[in-house]
Amino acid sequence: MDSKRKYKELSRNTLLFTISNFGSKFISFLLVPLYTYTLSTKDYGVVDLINTTIQLLGPCLSVNIQDAILRFSMDDEYDKREVIGVGIKVIFVSSCFLGFILAVIGKLKVLNISYIYLIFILLNYSLGILFTCLSMYIKAINKVKIITIASILNAIFTSSLNIVFLLWLKKGVIGYLIANIIGIVIAVIYSVYKLNIFKEVSLKSKKGLFGNMVIYSLPLVFNSLAWWINNASDRYILTYYCGTAIDGIYAVSYKIPMILSTIQYIFYSAWSVSAIKEFEKNDTDGFIGNIFTIYSNISILICSFLLVFNIIIAKCLYAKDFFEAWKYVSPLLVGTVFNGIVLFEGCIFTAVKKTNIVTITTVLGAIINTVLNFLLIPIIGAEGAAVATMLGYLAIYVVRTCQLQSIIKLKVDWTRHIIIIALLILQMILASFTETYLLQIPIVIIIVVLQRRYFKYIFNIFKYKVINKRTFI
């Protein structure tokens, strides 16, 4: 019965996160043609660099306090009100510090960047990290419906205002940034209101709580920095060697892998809670092993189908000069598969507070990625950046999977798993060197046949829960 409860709770949270993320990510995906139509490759490159910079600032300034909020709020030893209070104080202090630094940069003209962009960087950081911390706290207290509605509101306002500012008012990059700021403001206001945050937060905390939270989250800062290197450093290196126009095209190429990463992130949001609550070293009932196998197999199958339809999707999404982005999609898709698997594994390490292993493995991947970026980008441009990213994720996947065996005895058919991974890499190579999808079809069929047992299992769940009108909630 306890095993059924585990699956039911994970399924329920996954469904709620699907609703919250599907709206925002799907609308963002549909807006790609609007961006590629209204923005030049250079403008999109500027937008991408601003977003990438904010991703770097987040973990550095906040010391990744959001991860500590989730973990410590689920620990009965600590007062949840004090935990979120520590997070709020960190956000306030870090925002003030960033504001001061950006003011100095703007005054002294250290960087050749418009003052208005510096303001947007500050607003994006402060609001983004606040919403992330609130979301982590909401997950910990099991009020996921609040995140669901907040995310939907964010998606509706952001997409609507993007259409107004870009298509009607023709405000370009500034319009894009304003639309995104307003969207997240609405999400924060709703979350604060529903949480009644002023009663929920205690700014006074017991001695040692802040230190314990920082000790837990500090290794994850280096982990986040390493992820940033894996995800984003290639943009700067590519811009240096090839210019912002090429970076804009390369940034757009991530939109197809975003289909897969969105599905992975939805599950990851639910799994990050279940991994902490349901961790068992021997995996006696096979719960964690089964979820690992189903999750990785679904990721691989979606990737395989996206590789087949890559060019068709690119023709629908990418306008004008952006169509060239299809060439970079295949390695990024396979890299996204590895990224999703290591995030899954990272939740298990986090559950046992082994954050040092998470950091070490990610740093290793970041080093490999960076070295390969400098070696490959000058030779083959954006294709080199995509390959370097994929190999960086592959390295993390290999090392972290080996390390995982000392943490938990997963009931997984590793031989079958490795064979399927090898087939996917072979398909990626074929997809990269030919525009025809016919050569990929036999590989897709073999992958499906090898996974048929799990697809039958998933279909039976769907049949029982949906067709027979039995819900997860």
Tab-separated table of C-alpha atoms in Angstrom, residues 27 31 149-165 178-187:
chain	number	residue	atom	x	y	z
A	27	ILE	CA	3.323	29.454	-25.077
A	31	LEU	CA	6.220	32.566	-29.596
A	149	ILE	CA	-1.825	29.062	-11.125
A	150	ALA	CA	1.065	31.527	-10.678
A	151	SER	CA	2.939	29.977	-13.609
A	152	ILE	CA	-0.165	30.084	-15.816
A	153	LEU	CA	-0.688	33.772	-14.996
A	154	ASN	CA	2.981	34.434	-15.803
A	155	ALA	CA	2.597	32.687	-19.173
A	156	ILE	CA	-0.606	34.517	-20.118
A	157	PHE	CA	0.668	38.004	-19.290
A	158	THR	CA	4.147	37.442	-20.749
A	159	SER	CA	2.870	36.078	-24.056
A	160	SER	CA	0.112	38.659	-24.452
A	161	LEU	CA	2.435	41.571	-23.728
A	162	ASN	CA	5.120	40.175	-26.031
A	163	ILE	CA	2.606	40.230	-28.876
A	164	VAL	CA	1.614	43.813	-28.006
A	165	PHE	CA	5.156	45.162	-27.565
A	178	ILE	CA	9.283	44.633	-20.250
A	179	ALA	CA	6.817	41.846	-21.111
A	180	ASN	CA	8.876	39.272	-19.214
A	181	ILE	CA	9.255	41.518	-16.164
A	182	ILE	CA	5.501	42.182	-15.919
A	183	GLY	CA	4.741	38.466	-16.271
A	184	ILE	CA	6.920	37.474	-13.329
A	185	VAL	CA	5.640	40.410	-11.218
A	186	ILE	CA	2.105	39.054	-11.609
A	187	ALA	CA	3.279	35.558	-10.592
